[in-house]
Amino acid sequence: MKKLLSFVLFFLAGSTLYAGGYRVSIQGQKQLAMGHTGVAVISGAESTFFNPAGLSFLDGKVNVSLGASAIFSSVKFQSTADNYSSETESSVGTPAYLYASYKINDWLTFGLSVNTPYGSKVEWEKDWAGSHLVNNINLKAIFIQPTIALKISDQLSIGGGPIYVNGSVEFNRNLNTGSTSSTTGGRSNVTIEKKGISAWGYNIGLMLKPIEKLNIGFNYRSKVIMNAEDGEADFENISILADGKFNAELPLPAEVTVGLSYEFCEKFLFAFDYNFAKWSEYEALVVEFDNAAGTSTNLRNYNDSDTFRFGLQYKAFEKITVRTGVYFDESPVQDGYFAPETPRNDSVGYTAGLSYQVNKKLSIDASFLYLQFDETDNSYDWIDNGDGTYSSFGGTYKSSVFSPGIGISYKL
Amino acid sequence: MKNIKYIAIMALGLTACEPEFDNPVEDQQATFSPGTANFSKYVSIGNSLTSGYADGALYQHGQTNSFPNILAGQFSKVGGGIFTQPLMNDNLGGLLLGGNPISQNRLVLNADSTPVPMLGIPSNEVTNTLTGPFNNMGIPGAKSFHLLAPGYGDPAGISTGTANPYFARFASSTTTNALTDAISQAPTFFTLWIGNNDILGYATGGGVTSAQDPVDGDDITPTATFDFALNTIISNLDATGAKGVVANIASVTSIPYFTTVPHNPVPMDQATATATNTAYAGYNAILSGLSGMGAITSTEANSRKVNFFARLDNPVLITDESLTDISAIIVNPPFNVPVQQAALLAKLRPATAADLIVLPARAFIGTLADPANPNSVNGVGIPLADKWVLTPAEQAEISTAQNSYNNTISSLVNANPNMVMVDMKSYLDVLNTSGISFNGGTATSTYASGGAFSLDGVHPTAQGYSIIANKFITTINSEFGANIPTVLPSEYTTIFFE
């Protein structure tokens, strides 16, 4: 068990943002291959995350799933009016997960989930044209969730558990356009960093099996407020501001998922999930410094966002199951609030994958995700000039994301 | 081994999935064009604003970001040639003449937010003449007629005031003049921005009248002198056949040098206000008396009365040369004011919002004229002298001259088919009122934090110069049918911290 946990922690070294906001929807290879559906699919210990109630209907006494993905993402920016372009460092993120469940008896199942549903890593060219908004950001959060599932009848189960979150944030930006130190020539900038942020939330679910081949699922994951208190604020190339501390908080919004899965023609399974993410929680990134820099308010005014997910599974051979899916991911970012630290517009995710049944107990699960973004003309119009007026930074953004992943599932 | 294969496939996939724009900005290059202009030999003619002067000094970083050098960088995309500048020897900027410092190093902001000269020994010996010619003929301090003055670059004339140390660094001979050195380069394109110093020295000196001197005086250049100089410069440039842009003269009184120190910076508590008012009670009574006698009007008497309050924004007391000199009257009976005191009261009045206080007064107001006398607070016990204040009458003299100069510039340029005018006055008026926005920010004329003006309060920052360069580019594009890209001001520096 300890080994498995350290595997997950190892892969935590940098989860990359890729979905709406800073949510990273890669929490299971089998689910991702089907468009990241899973609230009503019973296919392994991943249910601990997707819908704890699903654990009650798993075959076998013990289920373990373990996996990791590599997310390759990059963003380009250009401003035709300024004859200017820049791009982010192509980053490789590695979200990982570990799920385990243990069936005590017919009605009671325990589970554990360790995963990384939120994160963001964006690194622009240093001192690029939007550097007073962000040079780089690295946001990490690991979710640990002990879980209990209760089977109320053969048609109904419920489940849930508390979530312990441990996260860190590192963020660097230039203080304004242009200002410079005389000695080094480097531009004035600030880095804020806080490790070991703890927070709590919870996850509950319900599973209905009205008829034999149909599952209906419901899941609610509460919001988690990441509160960075007394973090380190490091001011560089500006002698009039001393290094100090900062306070800030970042919401990881609540998410509601409802969905269904339906088996047909013996070998096929269709799944549909609808996600509602309450991103409107994220009104502003407010950073309070304890020096003359004062309070920096960066308006975000995110919108709640919907995601529609469709997946299909086909048991092609006895040992091989193939999966595919598609999802429509709505960005929570409003026009005029398009900040380059989360440069994401609406996207369509295309997914595919397969499982190879090594033996009765063990299968290997692989998935591949390609996220298709249209280029978007957008701007962030709320750069505070300090005198009640605002400046705007904008241009054309184009993102590219793809992610291969691999995992194993074990059943006893 | 299998892992390596996996990683290799991944890396291939990564390059294949780089985001691509439908119309990459790099493809714009093909549409760039010089229009009807020819930038193969660009020469810039002017003063400190053309040289890249900033933070009270000429130093390498400022020169690199001079508006002509920014322009030349963009011209190079449409056939522009090499652009050379008489670069200083260092990034400190202080000048030496015969080993003796004759100007201070560039200003930087120290940890207390006070502008101070940057520490360091400068190495810019004026007599070490550079081998030219140089495309950038910007000469800090030059007035319109200086460009025609023979010997303006003779090092021997610097100490006597007939020559300019900056021009002495790179003049082709001790007898040449700046216009000759510019024209002998056979420019195909030029920018001309001259005339600011013809009013600026008078303004920054608080409007103190001195004898008009061909090189050194700070008086406003007579309009006839200006008109003759501009006419000569423009007709000589016209004779070269080169195309060019001529900028008009921006308002000098809206720069941070005049807008940063308020007219009412004097804080007082009740006890100090009462004591000060008691001290000035005699002066106020004298004014009423003089008004009753008919020696001054009642309007003048009221405008001169002193009354402090317990608040943070009492007006500073100033000497206004346009007021009636009452000193000769008040030393006599019935007033019997001691001579020394009468001299202080001669033309004293409280400042109003219409007065402009110069930037250096910031460190002067509130100091003691006589360290042993706590009542000798400059601006309270002792009125600010003429040189610290630009009164409305002085401002009117400046704007009258400026309007006349600009009329001359526009009529000369409009009559010349090879030349177009860039209306820098209107453009910088926008900067000084609402600021100029660019992608990612807004530059304003607020001292230090506005981004457009350097710490001397007069000259632009590199960002300010980039905004000026963009105005030249958009004018060239529209007037010469060119398509030259502008630059992004956020890529240029503003002020510097120690």
PDB file of C-alpha atoms in Angstrom, chain A residues 111-362:
ATOM      1  CA  GLY A 111     -12.638   2.495  -0.213  1.00  0.00           C
ATOM      2  CA  LEU A 112      -9.712   4.849  -0.549  1.00  0.00           C
ATOM      3  CA  SER A 113      -8.980   7.358  -3.280  1.00  0.00           C
ATOM      4  CA  VAL A 114      -5.781   9.289  -3.851  1.00  0.00           C
ATOM      5  CA  ASN A 115      -5.695  11.510  -6.947  1.00  0.00           C
ATOM      6  CA  THR A 116      -5.029  14.915  -8.440  1.00  0.00           C
ATOM      7  CA  PRO A 117      -8.198  16.431  -9.882  1.00  0.00           C
ATOM      8  CA  TYR A 118      -6.891  20.011  -9.823  1.00  0.00           C
ATOM      9  CA  GLY A 119      -3.658  21.532 -10.963  1.00  0.00           C
ATOM     10  CA  SER A 120      -2.133  23.977 -13.332  1.00  0.00           C
ATOM     11  CA  LYS A 121       1.294  24.486 -14.747  1.00  0.00           C
ATOM     12  CA  VAL A 122       1.833  27.228 -17.286  1.00  0.00           C
ATOM     13  CA  GLU A 123       5.180  28.741 -18.058  1.00  0.00           C
ATOM     14  CA  TRP A 124       5.318  31.617 -20.519  1.00  0.00           C
ATOM     15  CA  GLU A 125       8.501  33.046 -21.971  1.00  0.00           C
ATOM     16  CA  LYS A 126       9.997  35.182 -19.208  1.00  0.00           C
ATOM     17  CA  ASP A 127       9.144  38.884 -19.567  1.00  0.00           C
ATOM     18  CA  TRP A 128       6.757  38.167 -22.450  1.00  0.00           C
ATOM     19  CA  ALA A 129       4.141  40.786 -23.315  1.00  0.00           C
ATOM     20  CA  GLY A 130       1.694  39.443 -20.705  1.00  0.00           C
ATOM     21  CA  SER A 131       4.338  39.004 -18.018  1.00  0.00           C
ATOM     22  CA  HIS A 132       2.648  41.504 -15.718  1.00  0.00           C
ATOM     23  CA  LEU A 133      -0.248  39.023 -15.591  1.00  0.00           C
ATOM     24  CA  VAL A 134       1.775  35.836 -15.324  1.00  0.00           C
ATOM     25  CA  ASN A 135       5.254  34.549 -16.050  1.00  0.00           C
ATOM     26  CA  ASN A 136       4.605  31.119 -14.618  1.00  0.00           C
ATOM     27  CA  ILE A 137       2.198  29.327 -12.331  1.00  0.00           C
ATOM     28  CA  ASN A 138       2.356  25.919 -10.735  1.00  0.00           C
ATOM     29  CA  LEU A 139      -0.639  24.784  -8.780  1.00  0.00           C
ATOM     30  CA  LYS A 140      -0.846  21.304  -7.247  1.00  0.00           C
ATOM     31  CA  ALA A 141      -3.424  19.565  -5.145  1.00  0.00           C
ATOM     32  CA  ILE A 142      -3.607  15.981  -3.987  1.00  0.00           C
ATOM     33  CA  PHE A 143      -6.984  14.647  -2.844  1.00  0.00           C
ATOM     34  CA  ILE A 144      -7.121  11.784  -0.298  1.00  0.00           C
ATOM     35  CA  GLN A 145     -10.562  10.373   0.342  1.00  0.00           C
ATOM     36  CA  PRO A 146     -11.456   7.475   2.682  1.00  0.00           C
ATOM     37  CA  THR A 147     -14.811   6.182   1.546  1.00  0.00           C
ATOM     38  CA  ILE A 148     -17.705   4.079   2.698  1.00  0.00           C
ATOM     39  CA  ALA A 149     -20.423   2.626   0.452  1.00  0.00           C
ATOM     40  CA  LEU A 150     -23.698   1.103   1.617  1.00  0.00           C
ATOM     41  CA  LYS A 151     -25.878  -1.150  -0.480  1.00  0.00           C
ATOM     42  CA  ILE A 152     -29.451  -0.408   0.529  1.00  0.00           C
ATOM     43  CA  SER A 153     -31.018  -2.852  -1.909  1.00  0.00           C
ATOM     44  CA  ASP A 154     -30.069  -4.556  -5.128  1.00  0.00           C
ATOM     45  CA  GLN A 155     -31.363  -1.474  -6.891  1.00  0.00           C
ATOM     46  CA  LEU A 156     -29.913   1.289  -4.697  1.00  0.00           C
ATOM     47  CA  SER A 157     -26.664   2.198  -2.980  1.00  0.00           C
ATOM     48  CA  ILE A 158     -25.164   5.282  -1.446  1.00  0.00           C
ATOM     49  CA  GLY A 159     -21.600   6.233  -0.618  1.00  0.00           C
ATOM     50  CA  GLY A 160     -19.334   9.025   0.398  1.00  0.00           C
ATOM     51  CA  GLY A 161     -16.370  10.204   2.349  1.00  0.00           C
ATOM     52  CA  PRO A 162     -14.381  13.168   3.532  1.00  0.00           C
ATOM     53  CA  ILE A 163     -11.651  14.596   1.310  1.00  0.00           C
ATOM     54  CA  TYR A 164      -8.361  15.755   2.711  1.00  0.00           C
ATOM     55  CA  VAL A 165      -6.564  18.073   0.324  1.00  0.00           C
ATOM     56  CA  ASN A 166      -2.909  18.963   0.428  1.00  0.00           C
ATOM     57  CA  GLY A 167      -1.731  21.513  -2.086  1.00  0.00           C
ATOM     58  CA  SER A 168       0.871  24.016  -3.066  1.00  0.00           C
ATOM     59  CA  VAL A 169       1.036  27.106  -5.217  1.00  0.00           C
ATOM     60  CA  GLU A 170       3.870  28.949  -6.883  1.00  0.00           C
ATOM     61  CA  PHE A 171       3.186  31.991  -9.015  1.00  0.00           C
ATOM     62  CA  ASN A 172       5.438  34.585 -10.576  1.00  0.00           C
ATOM     63  CA  ARG A 173       4.565  37.719 -12.460  1.00  0.00           C
ATOM     64  CA  ASN A 174       6.175  41.039 -13.266  1.00  0.00           C
ATOM     65  CA  LEU A 175       4.890  43.927 -11.221  1.00  0.00           C
ATOM     66  CA  ASN A 176       3.959  46.099 -14.182  1.00  0.00           C
ATOM     67  CA  THR A 177       4.849  46.787 -17.761  1.00  0.00           C
ATOM     68  CA  GLY A 178       8.426  47.904 -18.071  1.00  0.00           C
ATOM     69  CA  SER A 179       9.939  48.724 -14.708  1.00  0.00           C
ATOM     70  CA  THR A 180      13.477  47.652 -14.229  1.00  0.00           C
ATOM     71  CA  SER A 181      16.337  47.434 -11.805  1.00  0.00           C
ATOM     72  CA  SER A 182      19.381  49.473 -12.657  1.00  0.00           C
ATOM     73  CA  THR A 183      21.959  46.965 -11.503  1.00  0.00           C
ATOM     74  CA  THR A 184      20.824  43.747 -13.151  1.00  0.00           C
ATOM     75  CA  GLY A 185      18.514  45.094 -15.834  1.00  0.00           C
ATOM     76  CA  GLY A 186      15.974  42.520 -14.696  1.00  0.00           C
ATOM     77  CA  ARG A 187      12.342  43.503 -14.507  1.00  0.00           C
ATOM     78  CA  SER A 188      10.607  43.987 -11.185  1.00  0.00           C
ATOM     79  CA  ASN A 189       8.664  40.874 -10.299  1.00  0.00           C
ATOM     80  CA  VAL A 190       7.140  38.956  -7.425  1.00  0.00           C
ATOM     81  CA  THR A 191       7.019  35.250  -6.677  1.00  0.00           C
ATOM     82  CA  ILE A 192       4.496  33.961  -4.205  1.00  0.00           C
ATOM     83  CA  GLU A 193       4.931  30.453  -2.902  1.00  0.00           C
ATOM     84  CA  LYS A 194       3.155  28.341  -0.326  1.00  0.00           C
ATOM     85  CA  LYS A 195       3.552  24.629   0.228  1.00  0.00           C
ATOM     86  CA  GLY A 196       1.568  22.284   2.413  1.00  0.00           C
ATOM     87  CA  ILE A 197      -1.801  24.003   2.208  1.00  0.00           C
ATOM     88  CA  SER A 198      -4.378  21.773   3.931  1.00  0.00           C
ATOM     89  CA  ALA A 199      -8.091  21.824   3.307  1.00  0.00           C
ATOM     90  CA  TRP A 200     -11.137  19.599   3.628  1.00  0.00           C
ATOM     91  CA  GLY A 201     -14.130  18.713   1.523  1.00  0.00           C
ATOM     92  CA  TYR A 202     -16.398  15.726   0.920  1.00  0.00           C
ATOM     93  CA  ASN A 203     -17.731  13.520  -1.827  1.00  0.00           C
ATOM     94  CA  ILE A 204     -21.104  11.753  -1.864  1.00  0.00           C
ATOM     95  CA  GLY A 205     -22.910   9.628  -4.433  1.00  0.00           C
ATOM     96  CA  LEU A 206     -25.974   7.589  -5.166  1.00  0.00           C
ATOM     97  CA  MET A 207     -26.438   4.705  -7.586  1.00  0.00           C
ATOM     98  CA  LEU A 208     -29.726   3.367  -8.940  1.00  0.00           C
ATOM     99  CA  LYS A 209     -30.219   0.162 -10.946  1.00  0.00           C
ATOM    100  CA  PRO A 210     -33.885   0.345 -11.959  1.00  0.00           C
ATOM    101  CA  ILE A 211     -33.519  -2.441 -14.517  1.00  0.00           C
ATOM    102  CA  GLU A 212     -30.752  -4.935 -15.029  1.00  0.00           C
ATOM    103  CA  LYS A 213     -28.814  -3.218 -17.797  1.00  0.00           C
ATOM    104  CA  LEU A 214     -29.326   0.397 -16.777  1.00  0.00           C
ATOM    105  CA  ASN A 215     -27.418   2.318 -14.116  1.00  0.00           C
ATOM    106  CA  ILE A 216     -28.205   5.835 -13.056  1.00  0.00           C
ATOM    107  CA  GLY A 217     -25.673   7.764 -10.979  1.00  0.00           C
ATOM    108  CA  PHE A 218     -25.460  10.958  -9.044  1.00  0.00           C
ATOM    109  CA  ASN A 219     -22.366  12.474  -7.494  1.00  0.00           C
ATOM    110  CA  TYR A 220     -21.634  15.632  -5.575  1.00  0.00           C
ATOM    111  CA  ARG A 221     -18.137  16.773  -4.686  1.00  0.00           C
ATOM    112  CA  SER A 222     -18.035  19.762  -2.389  1.00  0.00           C
ATOM    113  CA  LYS A 223     -15.997  22.863  -2.956  1.00  0.00           C
ATOM    114  CA  VAL A 224     -12.621  23.100  -1.281  1.00  0.00           C
ATOM    115  CA  ILE A 225     -11.084  26.431  -0.402  1.00  0.00           C
ATOM    116  CA  MET A 226      -7.318  26.376  -0.636  1.00  0.00           C
ATOM    117  CA  ASN A 227      -6.251  28.975   1.877  1.00  0.00           C
ATOM    118  CA  ALA A 228      -2.622  30.016   1.555  1.00  0.00           C
ATOM    119  CA  GLU A 229      -1.759  31.828   4.778  1.00  0.00           C
ATOM    120  CA  ASP A 230       1.609  33.375   5.501  1.00  0.00           C
ATOM    121  CA  GLY A 231       3.149  32.255   2.234  1.00  0.00           C
ATOM    122  CA  GLU A 232       6.457  33.627   1.053  1.00  0.00           C
ATOM    123  CA  ALA A 233       6.376  36.722  -1.174  1.00  0.00           C
ATOM    124  CA  ASP A 234       9.692  37.341  -2.868  1.00  0.00           C
ATOM    125  CA  PHE A 235      10.022  40.725  -4.560  1.00  0.00           C
ATOM    126  CA  GLU A 236      12.877  41.067  -7.006  1.00  0.00           C
ATOM    127  CA  ASN A 237      14.461  44.063  -8.739  1.00  0.00           C
ATOM    128  CA  ILE A 238      12.444  46.602  -6.813  1.00  0.00           C
ATOM    129  CA  SER A 239      14.306  48.079  -3.873  1.00  0.00           C
ATOM    130  CA  ILE A 240      11.285  49.913  -2.504  1.00  0.00           C
ATOM    131  CA  LEU A 241       9.430  46.674  -1.689  1.00  0.00           C
ATOM    132  CA  ALA A 242      10.852  44.284   0.898  1.00  0.00           C
ATOM    133  CA  ASP A 243      10.218  40.550   0.792  1.00  0.00           C
ATOM    134  CA  GLY A 244       7.395  39.505   3.050  1.00  0.00           C
ATOM    135  CA  LYS A 245       4.380  37.281   3.502  1.00  0.00           C
ATOM    136  CA  PHE A 246       1.140  36.930   1.620  1.00  0.00           C
ATOM    137  CA  ASN A 247      -2.361  35.572   2.125  1.00  0.00           C
ATOM    138  CA  ALA A 248      -4.548  34.322  -0.676  1.00  0.00           C
ATOM    139  CA  GLU A 249      -7.241  31.768  -1.284  1.00  0.00           C
ATOM    140  CA  LEU A 250      -8.215  29.768  -4.301  1.00  0.00           C
ATOM    141  CA  PRO A 251     -11.489  27.881  -4.623  1.00  0.00           C
ATOM    142  CA  LEU A 252     -11.653  24.356  -6.025  1.00  0.00           C
ATOM    143  CA  PRO A 253     -15.309  24.496  -6.999  1.00  0.00           C
ATOM    144  CA  ALA A 254     -18.094  22.082  -6.182  1.00  0.00           C
ATOM    145  CA  GLU A 255     -19.029  19.658  -8.935  1.00  0.00           C
ATOM    146  CA  VAL A 256     -22.317  17.873  -9.538  1.00  0.00           C
ATOM    147  CA  THR A 257     -22.478  14.928 -11.924  1.00  0.00           C
ATOM    148  CA  VAL A 258     -25.498  12.965 -13.079  1.00  0.00           C
ATOM    149  CA  GLY A 259     -25.367  10.248 -15.678  1.00  0.00           C
ATOM    150  CA  LEU A 260     -26.372   6.856 -16.880  1.00  0.00           C
ATOM    151  CA  SER A 261     -24.912   3.761 -18.427  1.00  0.00           C
ATOM    152  CA  TYR A 262     -26.702   1.161 -20.495  1.00  0.00           C
ATOM    153  CA  GLU A 263     -25.562  -2.257 -21.701  1.00  0.00           C
ATOM    154  CA  PHE A 264     -26.789  -3.352 -25.098  1.00  0.00           C
ATOM    155  CA  CYS A 265     -26.169  -6.053 -27.679  1.00  0.00           C
ATOM    156  CA  GLU A 266     -24.305  -8.148 -25.088  1.00  0.00           C
ATOM    157  CA  LYS A 267     -20.923  -6.584 -25.665  1.00  0.00           C
ATOM    158  CA  PHE A 268     -21.650  -2.853 -25.745  1.00  0.00           C
ATOM    159  CA  LEU A 269     -21.908  -0.290 -22.972  1.00  0.00           C
ATOM    160  CA  PHE A 270     -23.007   3.287 -23.497  1.00  0.00           C
ATOM    161  CA  ALA A 271     -22.370   5.961 -20.877  1.00  0.00           C
ATOM    162  CA  PHE A 272     -23.393   9.564 -20.500  1.00  0.00           C
ATOM    163  CA  ASP A 273     -22.292  12.063 -17.830  1.00  0.00           C
ATOM    164  CA  TYR A 274     -23.316  15.634 -17.277  1.00  0.00           C
ATOM    165  CA  ASN A 275     -20.970  17.710 -15.093  1.00  0.00           C
ATOM    166  CA  PHE A 276     -21.925  20.988 -13.544  1.00  0.00           C
ATOM    167  CA  ALA A 277     -18.974  22.845 -12.011  1.00  0.00           C
ATOM    168  CA  LYS A 278     -19.754  25.783  -9.768  1.00  0.00           C
ATOM    169  CA  TRP A 279     -16.893  27.923 -11.054  1.00  0.00           C
ATOM    170  CA  SER A 280     -18.780  31.107 -10.148  1.00  0.00           C
ATOM    171  CA  GLU A 281     -17.092  30.641  -6.765  1.00  0.00           C
ATOM    172  CA  TYR A 282     -13.974  32.059  -8.385  1.00  0.00           C
ATOM    173  CA  GLU A 283     -14.677  35.778  -8.389  1.00  0.00           C
ATOM    174  CA  ALA A 284     -11.184  37.156  -7.917  1.00  0.00           C
ATOM    175  CA  LEU A 285      -7.693  36.158  -7.057  1.00  0.00           C
ATOM    176  CA  VAL A 286      -6.966  38.414  -4.104  1.00  0.00           C
ATOM    177  CA  VAL A 287      -3.406  38.440  -2.838  1.00  0.00           C
ATOM    178  CA  GLU A 288      -2.753  40.377   0.352  1.00  0.00           C
ATOM    179  CA  PHE A 289       0.863  41.351   0.890  1.00  0.00           C
ATOM    180  CA  ASP A 290       2.153  42.481   4.270  1.00  0.00           C
ATOM    181  CA  ASN A 291       4.325  45.208   2.772  1.00  0.00           C
ATOM    182  CA  ALA A 292       3.683  48.418   0.850  1.00  0.00           C
ATOM    183  CA  ALA A 293       2.455  46.376  -2.135  1.00  0.00           C
ATOM    184  CA  GLY A 294      -0.863  46.128  -0.274  1.00  0.00           C
ATOM    185  CA  THR A 295      -3.662  44.042  -1.757  1.00  0.00           C
ATOM    186  CA  SER A 296      -3.662  42.880  -5.358  1.00  0.00           C
ATOM    187  CA  THR A 297      -7.149  42.132  -6.638  1.00  0.00           C
ATOM    188  CA  ASN A 298      -7.347  40.262  -9.930  1.00  0.00           C
ATOM    189  CA  LEU A 299     -10.918  39.846 -11.108  1.00  0.00           C
ATOM    190  CA  ARG A 300     -11.830  36.442 -12.508  1.00  0.00           C
ATOM    191  CA  ASN A 301     -15.660  36.316 -12.389  1.00  0.00           C
ATOM    192  CA  TYR A 302     -15.774  32.768 -13.688  1.00  0.00           C
ATOM    193  CA  ASN A 303     -19.049  31.351 -14.915  1.00  0.00           C
ATOM    194  CA  ASP A 304     -20.497  28.039 -13.830  1.00  0.00           C
ATOM    195  CA  SER A 305     -19.696  25.537 -16.534  1.00  0.00           C
ATOM    196  CA  ASP A 306     -21.260  22.459 -18.078  1.00  0.00           C
ATOM    197  CA  THR A 307     -19.522  19.451 -19.523  1.00  0.00           C
ATOM    198  CA  PHE A 308     -21.319  16.788 -21.569  1.00  0.00           C
ATOM    199  CA  ARG A 309     -19.587  13.427 -21.805  1.00  0.00           C
ATOM    200  CA  PHE A 310     -20.384  10.417 -24.006  1.00  0.00           C
ATOM    201  CA  GLY A 311     -18.615   7.073 -23.898  1.00  0.00           C
ATOM    202  CA  LEU A 312     -18.846   3.697 -25.575  1.00  0.00           C
ATOM    203  CA  GLN A 313     -17.292   0.393 -24.566  1.00  0.00           C
ATOM    204  CA  TYR A 314     -17.046  -2.782 -26.658  1.00  0.00           C
ATOM    205  CA  LYS A 315     -15.825  -6.148 -25.447  1.00  0.00           C
ATOM    206  CA  ALA A 316     -14.064  -7.009 -28.667  1.00  0.00           C
ATOM    207  CA  PHE A 317     -12.419 -10.203 -27.507  1.00  0.00           C
ATOM    208  CA  GLU A 318     -12.357 -12.156 -24.334  1.00  0.00           C
ATOM    209  CA  LYS A 319      -9.190 -10.418 -23.264  1.00  0.00           C
ATOM    210  CA  ILE A 320      -9.588  -7.076 -24.948  1.00  0.00           C
ATOM    211  CA  THR A 321     -12.073  -4.319 -24.275  1.00  0.00           C
ATOM    212  CA  VAL A 322     -11.944  -1.202 -26.444  1.00  0.00           C
ATOM    213  CA  ARG A 323     -13.389   2.155 -25.516  1.00  0.00           C
ATOM    214  CA  THR A 324     -13.978   5.527 -27.085  1.00  0.00           C
ATOM    215  CA  GLY A 325     -15.661   8.769 -26.163  1.00  0.00           C
ATOM    216  CA  VAL A 326     -16.141  12.414 -26.742  1.00  0.00           C
ATOM    217  CA  TYR A 327     -16.881  15.348 -24.467  1.00  0.00           C
ATOM    218  CA  PHE A 328     -17.793  18.966 -24.809  1.00  0.00           C
ATOM    219  CA  ASP A 329     -16.036  21.039 -22.206  1.00  0.00           C
ATOM    220  CA  GLU A 330     -17.302  24.547 -21.585  1.00  0.00           C
ATOM    221  CA  SER A 331     -14.725  27.011 -20.339  1.00  0.00           C
ATOM    222  CA  PRO A 332     -15.714  28.933 -17.205  1.00  0.00           C
ATOM    223  CA  VAL A 333     -13.777  31.962 -18.447  1.00  0.00           C
ATOM    224  CA  GLN A 334     -15.932  34.872 -19.627  1.00  0.00           C
ATOM    225  CA  ASP A 335     -14.968  37.105 -22.514  1.00  0.00           C
ATOM    226  CA  GLY A 336     -12.895  39.987 -21.237  1.00  0.00           C
ATOM    227  CA  TYR A 337     -11.586  37.885 -18.329  1.00  0.00           C
ATOM    228  CA  PHE A 338      -9.294  35.713 -20.405  1.00  0.00           C
ATOM    229  CA  ALA A 339      -6.144  35.719 -18.263  1.00  0.00           C
ATOM    230  CA  PRO A 340      -3.086  33.930 -19.599  1.00  0.00           C
ATOM    231  CA  GLU A 341      -2.549  32.010 -16.351  1.00  0.00           C
ATOM    232  CA  THR A 342      -5.529  29.807 -17.330  1.00  0.00           C
ATOM    233  CA  PRO A 343      -5.713  30.400 -21.090  1.00  0.00           C
ATOM    234  CA  ARG A 344      -8.568  28.053 -21.843  1.00  0.00           C
ATOM    235  CA  ASN A 345     -11.530  28.381 -24.140  1.00  0.00           C
ATOM    236  CA  ASP A 346     -14.202  25.803 -24.936  1.00  0.00           C
ATOM    237  CA  SER A 347     -12.840  22.506 -26.161  1.00  0.00           C
ATOM    238  CA  VAL A 348     -13.872  19.124 -27.452  1.00  0.00           C
ATOM    239  CA  GLY A 349     -12.145  16.071 -26.047  1.00  0.00           C
ATOM    240  CA  TYR A 350     -11.731  12.948 -28.173  1.00  0.00           C
ATOM    241  CA  THR A 351     -10.776   9.859 -26.248  1.00  0.00           C
ATOM    242  CA  ALA A 352      -9.970   6.206 -26.928  1.00  0.00           C
ATOM    243  CA  GLY A 353      -8.389   3.333 -25.076  1.00  0.00           C
ATOM    244  CA  LEU A 354      -8.351  -0.339 -24.331  1.00  0.00           C
ATOM    245  CA  SER A 355      -7.941  -2.820 -21.533  1.00  0.00           C
ATOM    246  CA  TYR A 356      -6.016  -6.034 -21.816  1.00  0.00           C
ATOM    247  CA  GLN A 357      -7.048  -8.760 -19.403  1.00  0.00           C
ATOM    248  CA  VAL A 358      -3.743 -10.362 -18.431  1.00  0.00           C
ATOM    249  CA  ASN A 359      -5.470 -12.889 -16.222  1.00  0.00           C
ATOM    250  CA  LYS A 360      -8.623 -13.105 -14.178  1.00  0.00           C
ATOM    251  CA  LYS A 361      -7.232 -10.736 -11.609  1.00  0.00           C
ATOM    252  CA  LEU A 362      -5.199  -8.222 -13.535  1.00  0.00           C
TER     253      LEU A 362
END
